[in-house]
Amino acid sequence: MKKTVLVALAFAIVQILSAQSVLNMELIANVDYPETCNDIWGYVDDDGREYAILGTTQATAILSLEDPTNPVEVAYIPGSSSVWRDMKSWGDFVYVTTDDGDDGLLIIDMSEAPTTITHRFWRPELSVNGATNNLLRCHNLYIDENGYCYISGSRELNSGGVLIFDVDTDPGNPIYVGAADARYSHDNFSRGDTLWSADIDDGIFSVFDVSDKSNPQLLATQPTSFIFSHNIWPSDDGKYVFTTDERRHAFVDSYDVSDLDNIKRLDSYRPKDTEGTGVIPHNTHYHNGYLVTSWYTDGLKVIDAHKPDNLVEVANYDTNTDFTRDFHGCWGAYPFLPSGLYLASDMENGLFVFRPTLLRACYLEGKATDAVSQQPIPQVTVILQSNFANEAFSDVMGEYKTGLEAPGTYTATYTKPGYEPQTHEVQIDRGEVTIKDVQLQPIASFEGRVIRSSDGATVPDADVVILDQSTDLMFSTRSDVEGNFKMPAFEPGTYTVIGGKWGYLHTTFERQIDANNTVTVVLDDGYQDDFILEQNWTVAGPNSGTDGLWERAIPVATQGEVGGELRIINPGQDVEDDLGAYCYVTGNAFGFESRPGDDDVDRDRVTLTSPPMDLSDYDFPVMSFSYWFFSGLGNSTPNDNLEILLTNGTDEVVIERTPDISLGGWVDRSEIHVADFITPSDSMHIIITTRDNPSPGHWVEGGFDAFLVTDDM
């Protein structure tokens, strides 16, 4: 099987470099393969010769790096056709898992490499937790410093939970010794007595005590930022772990795990220059204080993680400029060769060999406070003016952290609506933290009191929103125990003032705000939610990782072709003429290229429930609302539905049920007389349930908006 080495001519290297994003990364070699590639690992033989172990959809390829500018394939081991291969090494052996077909565990003997390389496919029959089956397909594996091999994702055994083998006692002949919990594990890492498992289906990582390999004990779990935990890697001292979520727009996350009873997420990083375009992170590895990460269509990324609470990109190489999103480009990276070379695998472009220049990041940190109140200001945008795209935001304590790869003097800008912007010259240096605190001057303030119309009593905990209708920009606050509120800062202008609280109707009026202003917000009794306010509706699904959970959001449209016509699947806007732009939708895929199946309801039921309503004193309660339901496509007639129910705490009744086939569009329902369906009580709830029946699946999306209950006396 002939391969093409693309480094024969310096001209070829120049062409590649000129077309791709490069920072502190020198291309040494690129070997193209005719089939799609997947993961990559490295191996060093007894003579110190380095090798690349490359997975493809058809085989495991082994390339000698004796001359790293000219990698030479020394073995090509065909196996089951599979998108997924993963490999690790121990002693004279390389072990390979395949997540399709029936390869079991591929065991490669490298003791006589490169002249002679032998292999066998190991498919043992194992009894795990009372069930017996053969080891036929597995997703991933890791081998710790003591020669214990941890295999993830063998769905025929232990429901894909981690299986543990001894590959040190009799190298090349694994010995089964135990299993962790029967929860699907996608990837894992083990060191000492601790096993870290990325449990992608549950959106968490799990931590096990494996001091007794025959009886691992679960110590802790932690959800990751995008609830799709794909891989996990700890720092050398074990105080921190770093994870990826294999989702569009997701991050590399860092966590403080020094106290497993109090795991803390410290930072999340994603490249700013491709933010919002759907780029997906894949695998990250910690090495000597840096995170070496394969980021699919963004290529290879190196992030300085010496400060896990302030992750800064310091090197990169885009291995694939033909694609800008989805599952293309850089699949894997390997930074552990003794020579210091990095290996990377690109799905379309094969093996890459790099020589990195590893430089420490330069850090800028500080705190933003209100110059008048001295209170911390959250969500201040901080940008260092540079050719390298960057942006940071202050947290609830007003603290911000950012940085760049290159030292120097930069202009830092600090902005937030309602405050006068500031710029400061800052000097940042390698490995050093420059502290810059800022005080922002508020432009205008707005204060007042919220009262009830029926008796003039003050209303505590009411929401007050200042809305710019032209931009949907909102400022919000909440009344205190005496019904008073104050908004310290926003741009002068004409705004819509909105007040509300569950148990009251929204009130809205226009107001010119140009300096310090006072106003009284008057609320009428009733129940209303246009979802411009957060009024604590409850969302439920089978588990935290369920796709298409209800969420309050400005909806992002998805489109798909049904019956030859282009249809809107997820709504692209809320109900016309209600307040603001928010509604509830079942999932809201992020970005302008969102697709119908990105975050629709999948294989289960998701539920949205209102806060309690006391209608016991209403003479004639009347309800109205709007809903959206789409169910289409799939390989058969849709069999899904949306139901709207009322409960009074004792009984439950369906007041609306969609047909199984629905092609979207907002449906308005008004003049619903509650007492015609159910006896009003002091513990009423409205419940909206959207279901995607699991067999077969379809595109399923729901929406809910413009909810109102009044007493029509």
XYZ file of C-alpha atoms in Angstrom:
713
model
C 0.000 0.000 0.000
C 1.825 3.017 -1.278
C 1.778 6.244 0.687
C 2.863 9.721 -0.405
C 5.309 11.722 1.712
C 4.576 15.412 1.169
C 7.875 16.751 2.380
C 10.068 15.740 -0.508
C 10.329 19.304 -1.656
C 10.727 22.454 0.358
C 8.271 24.037 -2.058
C 5.521 21.718 -0.815
C 6.141 22.763 2.777
C 5.989 26.426 1.810
C 2.652 25.831 0.088
C 1.186 24.141 3.141
C 2.486 26.772 5.559
C 1.160 29.617 3.470
C -2.347 28.151 3.462
C -2.696 27.271 7.131
C -2.781 28.852 10.554
C 0.592 28.283 12.244
C 1.918 29.452 15.605
C 5.079 28.043 17.235
C 4.738 24.776 15.314
C 7.163 23.547 12.630
C 5.939 20.956 10.142
C 8.470 18.130 9.839
C 6.504 15.646 7.731
C 3.046 14.802 6.439
C 2.145 11.320 5.168
C -1.111 11.054 3.274
C -3.307 7.924 3.424
C -5.947 6.862 0.900
C -8.487 5.980 3.634
C -9.817 8.118 6.465
C -7.584 8.197 9.542
C -8.509 8.268 13.215
C -6.356 8.141 16.348
C -2.579 8.326 16.818
C -0.099 7.083 19.417
C 3.657 6.733 19.693
C 6.070 3.919 20.513
C 9.811 3.726 21.237
C 11.754 0.479 20.748
C 14.737 -0.782 22.763
C 17.146 1.003 20.406
C 15.418 4.348 21.011
C 13.821 4.362 17.568
C 10.493 6.222 17.587
C 7.341 5.102 15.775
C 3.929 6.508 14.950
C 0.983 4.136 15.464
C -1.781 5.424 13.191
C -5.365 4.198 13.062
C -7.312 4.222 9.814
C -10.800 3.034 8.970
C -9.312 -0.168 7.565
C -6.158 -0.914 9.523
C -3.520 -0.048 12.076
C -0.433 1.426 10.392
C 3.011 1.563 12.024
C 5.527 4.086 10.708
C 9.187 4.333 11.647
C 10.362 7.837 12.563
C 14.054 6.959 12.407
C 14.199 9.849 9.951
C 11.300 12.013 11.162
C 11.325 14.021 7.935
C 10.635 10.799 6.039
C 8.313 8.468 8.008
C 8.374 4.940 6.588
C 5.528 2.484 6.960
C 6.884 -0.762 8.442
C 3.568 -2.526 9.113
C -0.028 -2.271 7.965
C -2.409 -4.533 9.900
C -5.890 -4.763 8.357
C -8.863 -5.198 10.663
C -12.599 -4.618 10.762
C -13.761 -1.509 8.953
C -14.307 1.094 11.671
C -14.386 4.854 12.134
C -12.830 4.376 15.589
C -9.474 2.897 16.519
C -7.468 3.698 19.639
C -4.075 2.420 20.673
C -1.693 2.407 23.652
C 1.650 0.702 24.326
C 3.234 -1.267 27.167
C 6.688 -2.845 27.050
C 7.222 -4.486 23.690
C 3.532 -4.463 22.784
C 0.964 -2.141 21.279
C -2.725 -2.728 22.080
C -5.477 -1.512 19.752
C -9.237 -1.278 20.263
C -11.801 -1.069 17.443
C -15.388 0.088 17.969
C -16.926 -1.706 15.005
C -16.743 -5.317 13.885
C -15.285 -8.106 16.009
C -11.536 -7.433 16.280
C -11.592 -7.718 20.054
C -8.226 -6.425 21.271
C -5.476 -6.262 18.639
C -2.126 -7.140 20.278
C 0.961 -6.147 18.282
C 4.399 -7.557 19.187
C 7.047 -4.896 18.538
C 9.968 -6.751 20.163
C 11.728 -7.277 16.805
C 10.628 -4.049 15.131
C 11.133 -2.703 12.613
C 12.181 -5.851 10.733
C 9.556 -8.191 12.176
C 6.207 -7.102 13.619
C 3.625 -9.745 14.502
C 0.080 -9.497 15.812
C -3.032 -11.367 16.916
C -6.664 -10.517 17.594
C -7.631 -11.436 21.150
C -11.356 -12.193 21.675
C -11.671 -13.804 25.120
C -14.923 -14.952 26.670
C -15.323 -13.026 29.914
C -17.767 -13.153 32.801
C -18.356 -9.657 34.144
C -20.875 -8.852 36.862
C -22.796 -12.078 36.272
C -22.961 -11.855 32.467
C -20.763 -13.755 29.979
C -19.802 -12.597 26.504
C -16.828 -12.227 24.194
C -14.711 -9.104 24.004
C -15.431 -8.081 20.405
C -15.457 -4.290 20.136
C -14.224 -1.556 22.440
C -13.995 2.177 22.102
C -10.814 3.107 23.937
C -8.122 2.055 26.391
C -5.434 3.376 28.689
C -2.464 1.599 30.301
C -1.160 2.956 33.595
C 2.413 3.067 34.910
C 2.025 -0.397 36.510
C 0.881 -2.209 33.385
C -2.849 -2.292 34.060
C -4.951 -1.814 30.957
C -8.326 -0.070 31.336
C -10.714 -0.660 28.427
C -13.697 1.643 27.849
C -16.824 1.137 25.788
C -17.195 -2.603 25.276
C -20.968 -2.522 25.017
C -21.247 -6.339 25.026
C -19.608 -6.423 28.463
C -20.406 -4.372 31.591
C -22.663 -2.034 29.540
C -19.502 -0.372 28.253
C -18.143 0.350 31.724
C -14.382 0.151 32.302
C -12.782 -3.339 32.216
C -9.390 -3.845 33.879
C -6.649 -6.181 32.623
C -3.120 -6.990 33.776
C -0.788 -6.719 30.753
C 2.441 -6.707 32.790
C 2.537 -10.167 34.403
C 2.475 -11.956 31.049
C 3.018 -9.250 28.398
C 1.017 -9.956 25.283
C -1.437 -12.146 27.216
C -3.827 -9.917 29.181
C -5.344 -11.192 32.436
C -8.821 -9.932 33.373
C -8.859 -8.626 36.946
C -12.003 -6.516 37.452
C -14.534 -3.948 36.273
C -15.787 -0.526 37.322
C -19.477 0.462 37.402
C -21.666 -0.680 34.518
C -21.953 2.856 33.113
C -20.791 3.456 29.542
C -17.273 4.895 29.530
C -16.040 6.603 26.390
C -12.436 7.192 27.453
C -10.356 6.922 30.599
C -7.053 7.654 32.317
C -5.552 5.924 35.339
C -2.616 6.729 37.586
C -1.739 5.213 40.946
C -4.959 4.191 42.658
C -7.237 6.586 40.760
C -9.216 5.939 37.587
C -10.789 8.840 35.688
C -13.582 7.926 33.272
C -15.268 10.163 30.670
C -18.885 8.979 30.665
C -20.164 10.608 27.515
C -23.749 9.325 27.613
C -24.279 10.752 31.099
C -22.345 13.958 30.420
C -20.075 13.459 33.433
C -16.668 12.237 34.427
C -16.388 9.610 37.156
C -13.577 9.059 39.653
C -12.812 5.594 41.043
C -10.532 4.205 43.719
C -8.840 1.242 42.011
C -6.451 0.277 44.788
C -8.354 -3.026 44.675
C -8.531 -3.682 40.939
C -11.065 -6.455 41.462
C -13.471 -4.089 43.216
C -13.231 -0.427 42.079
C -15.096 2.062 44.267
C -16.815 5.153 42.905
C -15.514 8.286 44.650
C -17.118 11.181 42.766
C -18.822 12.350 39.586
C -18.844 15.755 37.907
C -20.844 17.086 34.929
C -18.824 18.800 32.203
C -19.738 22.124 30.631
C -21.508 20.744 27.530
C -22.814 17.573 29.240
C -20.987 15.335 26.754
C -17.773 14.274 28.490
C -15.545 12.860 25.768
C -12.048 12.533 27.233
C -10.191 13.345 30.431
C -6.542 13.828 31.361
C -5.049 14.852 34.748
C -2.121 17.131 35.478
C 1.111 15.471 36.544
C 0.482 16.295 40.205
C -3.105 15.001 40.047
C -4.582 18.229 41.441
C -6.319 19.147 38.199
C -8.077 17.383 35.339
C -8.850 18.607 31.839
C -11.787 17.449 29.731
C -13.306 17.855 26.297
C -16.953 17.696 25.248
C -17.322 16.486 21.669
C -19.983 19.056 20.835
C -20.097 22.053 18.535
C -18.929 25.232 20.248
C -17.666 23.266 23.264
C -14.602 23.877 25.396
C -11.571 22.352 26.965
C -12.460 22.558 30.661
C -10.125 22.609 33.660
C -11.147 21.376 37.116
C -9.634 21.515 40.579
C -9.987 17.941 41.884
C -7.786 18.279 44.961
C -10.963 17.785 47.021
C -13.243 15.228 45.374
C -16.106 16.320 47.619
C -15.840 19.816 46.159
C -14.750 19.621 42.514
C -14.516 23.101 40.977
C -14.458 24.107 37.330
C -11.688 26.703 37.010
C -11.757 27.740 33.356
C -13.075 26.862 29.917
C -11.233 27.584 26.678
C -12.229 27.606 23.026
C -10.587 29.464 20.129
C -12.076 32.919 19.734
C -11.395 33.257 16.001
C -13.750 30.375 15.125
C -16.273 30.895 17.918
C -19.856 30.397 16.769
C -18.953 28.405 13.657
C -19.577 24.948 15.114
C -15.987 23.781 15.651
C -15.670 20.674 17.852
C -12.894 19.785 20.316
C -11.917 16.112 20.369
C -9.110 14.905 22.677
C -6.785 16.747 25.031
C -3.559 15.472 26.634
C -1.613 17.109 29.456
C 2.169 17.159 29.013
C 4.696 19.258 30.935
C 2.167 21.948 31.780
C 0.580 22.170 28.321
C -2.644 20.798 26.864
C -2.063 19.303 23.428
C -5.481 19.090 21.846
C -6.892 17.792 18.576
C -9.658 20.224 17.669
C -11.045 18.718 14.457
C -11.326 21.468 11.806
C -9.284 23.924 13.901
C -6.335 21.508 13.809
C -3.792 20.980 16.570
C -3.954 23.391 19.526
C -1.463 23.801 22.380
C -2.759 25.562 25.496
C -0.608 26.698 28.393
C -2.179 25.034 31.453
C 0.441 25.978 34.052
C -2.337 28.203 35.427
C -5.406 25.961 35.126
C -7.620 28.910 36.041
C -6.408 30.904 33.008
C -5.957 28.759 29.903
C -4.128 30.519 27.053
C -3.377 29.171 23.563
C 0.341 29.343 22.744
C 0.790 27.182 19.614
C -1.305 25.772 16.791
C -1.284 24.245 13.344
C -4.353 23.878 11.135
C -3.968 20.445 9.539
C -7.005 20.822 7.298
C -8.284 23.941 5.516
C -10.828 22.139 3.340
C -13.425 21.987 6.134
C -14.535 24.519 8.732
C -16.895 22.481 10.931
C -18.192 19.024 11.853
C -16.181 15.801 12.047
C -13.236 16.509 9.784
C -9.604 17.404 10.325
C -7.423 16.672 13.335
C -8.595 13.540 15.171
C -5.731 12.839 17.553
C -2.454 14.159 18.941
C 0.497 12.533 20.715
C 3.010 14.761 22.576
C 4.998 12.147 24.560
C 7.908 11.142 22.283
C 11.352 11.487 23.964
C 12.541 13.565 20.995
C 9.952 16.225 21.807
C 8.249 15.806 18.432
C 4.456 15.925 18.300
C 2.379 13.529 16.216
C -1.072 14.369 14.909
C -3.593 12.482 12.804
C -5.903 14.205 10.362
C -8.947 12.333 9.107
C -8.452 13.424 5.510
C -4.731 14.264 5.430
C -3.069 11.444 7.351
C -0.066 11.634 9.676
C 1.624 14.899 10.692
C 4.951 15.232 12.502
C 5.704 18.561 14.205
C 8.470 20.189 16.179
C 6.777 22.564 18.647
C 8.261 25.636 20.273
C 6.731 25.649 23.741
C 6.516 29.099 25.287
C 4.812 30.222 28.462
C 1.756 32.419 28.189
C 1.563 36.032 29.370
C -1.301 36.731 31.763
C -3.504 39.741 32.509
C -5.845 39.486 35.496
C -7.781 41.877 37.708
C -11.136 43.018 39.017
C -13.817 45.368 37.653
C -15.886 47.393 40.115
C -18.516 50.117 39.949
C -16.850 53.491 40.591
C -19.886 54.735 42.538
C -21.096 51.729 44.511
C -17.712 49.952 44.695
C -19.585 46.722 43.931
C -18.097 44.109 41.579
C -19.342 44.235 37.990
C -19.962 40.895 36.250
C -19.858 40.397 32.483
C -17.399 43.179 31.718
C -15.829 42.402 28.340
C -12.027 42.522 28.371
C -10.088 42.475 25.095
C -6.357 42.829 24.453
C -5.901 44.582 21.115
C -3.884 42.021 19.158
C -3.819 40.091 15.887
C -4.646 37.002 17.973
C -8.394 36.959 18.678
C -9.162 37.049 22.393
C -11.950 37.983 24.774
C -12.650 37.485 28.471
C -15.495 38.343 30.824
C -15.530 39.240 34.487
C -17.305 36.769 36.786
C -19.895 37.433 39.496
C -17.120 38.773 41.728
C -15.959 41.138 38.988
C -12.758 39.152 38.477
C -11.366 38.514 34.996
C -8.477 36.462 33.620
C -7.027 36.530 30.137
C -3.704 36.404 28.313
C -1.747 36.039 25.097
C 1.180 34.016 23.812
C 3.362 37.001 22.891
C 4.767 39.414 25.511
C 4.569 43.148 24.970
C 2.624 46.316 25.631
C -1.030 46.098 24.651
C -4.138 48.229 24.812
C -6.727 46.582 27.029
C -10.359 47.627 26.572
C -13.041 47.229 29.244
C -16.673 47.570 28.193
C -20.141 46.876 29.529
C -23.465 48.433 28.508
C -24.337 51.183 30.949
C -20.736 52.058 31.775
C -18.256 54.379 30.156
C -15.705 52.227 28.286
C -12.091 52.351 29.427
C -8.763 51.612 27.753
C -5.458 51.010 29.516
C -1.934 50.275 28.344
C -0.703 47.058 29.968
C 2.646 45.271 29.858
C 2.475 41.463 29.937
C 5.420 39.057 30.144
C 6.032 35.324 29.737
C 4.957 33.253 32.714
C 4.048 36.393 34.644
C 0.690 37.704 35.865
C 0.041 41.413 35.364
C -2.706 42.694 37.680
C -4.950 45.472 36.383
C -7.994 46.476 38.435
C -10.462 48.911 36.875
C -13.329 51.030 38.131
C -16.012 51.736 35.551
C -18.142 54.854 35.728
C -21.921 54.231 35.406
C -23.702 56.374 32.832
C -27.263 56.510 34.244
C -29.321 54.962 37.047
C -32.958 53.953 37.436
C -34.786 53.160 40.666
C -38.287 52.826 42.072
C -40.789 50.637 43.853
C -43.076 47.759 42.819
C -46.633 47.766 44.245
C -49.835 45.738 43.826
C -52.680 47.565 42.062
C -55.466 46.164 44.248
C -54.277 47.605 47.571
C -50.972 49.441 46.998
C -48.974 46.874 48.987
C -45.320 46.592 48.045
C -44.248 43.522 46.065
C -40.908 41.977 47.045
C -38.830 39.778 44.704
C -40.475 41.225 41.593
C -38.483 41.385 38.367
C -37.951 44.741 36.678
C -36.505 44.788 33.176
C -35.372 47.699 31.009
C -35.629 46.573 27.378
C -34.247 48.184 24.236
C -36.804 46.887 21.722
C -34.565 47.653 18.747
C -31.753 45.388 19.933
C -33.436 43.133 22.554
C -30.715 44.318 24.950
C -32.003 43.979 28.517
C -31.025 45.240 31.967
C -32.704 43.538 34.889
C -32.977 43.701 38.650
C -35.277 42.471 41.422
C -37.151 44.357 44.134
C -36.006 43.941 47.729
C -38.115 42.975 50.772
C -39.655 46.458 50.786
C -40.415 46.411 47.070
C -37.610 48.819 46.177
C -35.258 48.318 43.239
C -32.308 50.073 41.639
C -30.470 49.659 38.358
C -27.136 51.426 38.573
C -26.049 51.703 34.974
C -27.104 51.716 31.321
C -26.989 53.949 28.267
C -29.446 56.911 28.218
C -32.357 56.537 25.808
C -35.974 55.469 25.406
C -36.662 52.052 26.908
C -39.546 49.714 27.571
C -39.970 49.153 31.312
C -41.349 45.715 32.214
C -42.346 44.513 35.648
C -43.561 41.119 36.698
C -43.679 38.323 39.228
C -45.316 34.920 39.224
C -48.847 35.533 40.500
C -49.108 38.880 38.692
C -49.590 40.093 35.145
C -46.737 41.778 33.326
C -46.832 45.552 33.210
C -45.093 47.488 30.477
C -44.640 51.150 29.548
C -42.195 53.388 27.652
C -39.819 55.679 29.550
C -37.119 58.162 28.534
C -34.110 57.559 30.765
C -31.304 60.092 30.623
C -29.933 60.544 34.146
C -31.187 59.478 37.571
C -34.830 58.398 37.276
C -37.502 57.084 39.651
C -40.688 55.197 38.808
C -43.471 53.169 40.404
C -44.205 49.804 38.796
C -47.808 48.668 39.383
C -48.781 44.980 39.018
C -52.244 43.450 38.569
C -53.161 40.027 39.934
C -52.960 37.086 37.489
C -50.443 34.728 35.958
C -48.456 35.658 32.872
C -45.191 34.642 31.295
C -43.874 35.869 27.964
C -40.544 34.429 29.190
C -38.780 37.736 29.067
C -38.478 37.147 32.837
C -37.007 34.097 34.549
C -39.916 32.742 36.608
C -38.568 29.327 37.568
C -40.351 26.889 35.311
C -39.101 23.334 35.861
C -37.444 21.274 33.144
C -37.192 17.488 33.331
C -35.907 14.638 31.188
C -34.806 11.036 31.809
C -31.275 12.229 32.674
C -29.029 15.277 32.484
C -27.629 14.212 29.122
C -31.018 14.026 27.372
C -31.069 15.770 24.011
C -33.663 18.447 23.389
C -34.379 19.441 26.984
C -36.677 22.453 27.279
C -34.744 25.695 27.617
C -35.676 29.353 27.879
C -33.914 31.027 24.957
C -34.109 33.274 21.942
C -34.877 30.500 19.448
C -32.477 29.600 16.660
C -34.210 28.250 13.552
C -33.308 24.928 12.025
C -34.467 23.901 8.575
C -34.947 20.588 6.833
C -36.501 19.200 3.691
C -39.748 17.284 4.223
C -41.649 15.917 1.239
C -39.554 18.011 -1.118
C -40.323 21.255 0.722
C -38.009 23.215 3.028
C -39.574 23.427 6.490
C -38.730 25.299 9.699
C -38.102 22.621 12.353
C -37.080 24.617 15.418
C -38.778 28.043 15.513
C -36.677 30.996 14.466
C -38.551 33.527 16.611
C -40.942 33.613 19.528
C -44.639 34.496 19.315
C -45.231 37.757 17.524
C -46.267 40.787 19.597
C -45.386 39.358 23.005
C -42.731 40.919 25.227
C -39.103 40.351 24.287
C -37.706 37.604 22.084
C -37.603 34.669 24.521
C -39.707 31.524 24.660
C -39.218 27.917 25.726
C -37.995 25.491 23.057
C -36.855 21.875 23.154
C -33.164 22.438 22.683
C -31.710 25.422 20.903
C -28.713 24.480 18.761
C -26.178 27.303 18.792
C -24.919 29.152 15.735
C -25.912 30.133 12.257
C -25.295 26.685 10.767
C -27.478 24.701 13.184
C -29.097 21.611 11.696
C -32.453 19.893 12.453
C -30.996 17.042 14.492
C -28.435 19.037 16.454
C -30.527 19.393 19.621
C -33.999 18.036 18.975
C -35.851 15.660 21.284
C -34.314 12.213 20.923
C -35.727 8.845 22.005
C -37.526 10.078 25.101
C -39.912 12.551 26.738
C -39.002 16.041 27.963
C -41.266 18.051 30.260
C -41.781 21.726 31.098
C -43.768 22.520 34.271
C -44.964 25.901 35.510
C -44.507 27.150 39.058
C -47.615 26.598 41.235
C -50.716 28.733 40.638
C -53.374 29.508 43.257
C -56.647 29.733 41.347
C -58.866 28.750 44.270
C -60.219 32.321 44.683
C -60.672 32.985 40.970
C -64.342 33.280 39.961
C -63.804 32.314 36.317
C -60.132 31.531 35.457
C -59.398 31.826 31.754
C -56.127 30.635 30.190
C -54.323 31.259 26.909
C -50.955 30.225 25.449
C -49.127 29.476 22.206
C -47.251 26.322 21.289
C -45.068 24.956 18.484
C -44.718 21.309 17.501
C -42.822 19.692 14.653
C -42.573 15.964 14.001
C -41.370 14.739 10.642
C -38.811 12.884 8.546
C -37.504 9.489 9.700
C -38.041 6.170 7.980
C -41.756 5.893 8.762
C -44.865 7.879 9.640
C -44.194 10.071 12.703
C -45.614 8.728 15.969
C -44.609 11.548 18.300
C -46.671 14.209 20.047
C -46.885 17.253 22.286
C -49.341 17.255 25.175
C -50.410 20.138 27.415
C -51.881 19.129 30.750
C -53.369 20.784 33.820
C -53.095 19.432 37.340
C -54.723 20.670 40.517
C -52.526 18.588 42.792
C -55.013 15.715 42.833
C -56.185 15.213 39.270
C -54.487 15.674 35.907
C -56.170 16.330 32.569
C -54.989 16.804 28.969
C -56.207 20.115 27.540
C -54.316 19.953 24.224
C -52.746 17.114 22.241
C -51.142 17.537 18.854
C -51.542 15.070 16.010
C -48.579 12.734 15.501
C -47.644 14.534 12.295
C -47.101 18.272 12.604
C -45.027 20.604 10.477
C -44.445 23.415 12.950
C -45.769 26.942 13.180
C -46.991 28.742 16.290
C -50.510 27.698 17.335
C -52.464 30.172 19.489
C -54.980 28.847 22.054
C -57.178 31.321 23.909
C -60.357 31.445 26.001
C -59.593 28.134 27.718
C -62.006 27.960 30.644
C -60.076 26.107 33.320
C -63.150 24.943 35.261
C -64.432 23.152 32.130
C -61.492 20.767 32.430
C -60.596 20.519 36.103
C -61.536 21.924 39.511
C -59.352 24.976 40.241
C -57.221 24.707 43.389
C -54.382 26.442 45.206
C -51.764 24.109 43.676
C -52.336 24.257 39.937
C -49.624 23.580 37.344
C -49.578 23.543 33.553
C -47.333 20.828 32.101
C -46.009 20.694 28.533
C -44.645 17.329 27.428
C -42.917 16.604 24.135
C -42.132 13.019 23.200
C -39.943 11.359 20.575
C -40.880 7.716 20.522
C -37.616 5.786 20.227
C -38.461 3.476 17.348
C -38.224 4.893 14.799
C -36.793 8.351 15.491
C -37.871 11.582 13.825
C -37.085 15.268 13.957
C -39.052 16.456 16.980
C -39.148 20.042 18.291
C -41.528 21.849 20.641
C -42.052 25.436 21.741
C -44.166 27.264 24.333
C -44.830 30.984 24.789
C -47.289 33.758 25.714
C -48.820 32.071 28.768
C -51.649 33.960 30.511
C -54.274 33.309 33.201
C -56.796 35.989 34.204
C -59.943 36.048 36.322
C -62.816 36.907 33.985
C -65.257 37.947 36.688
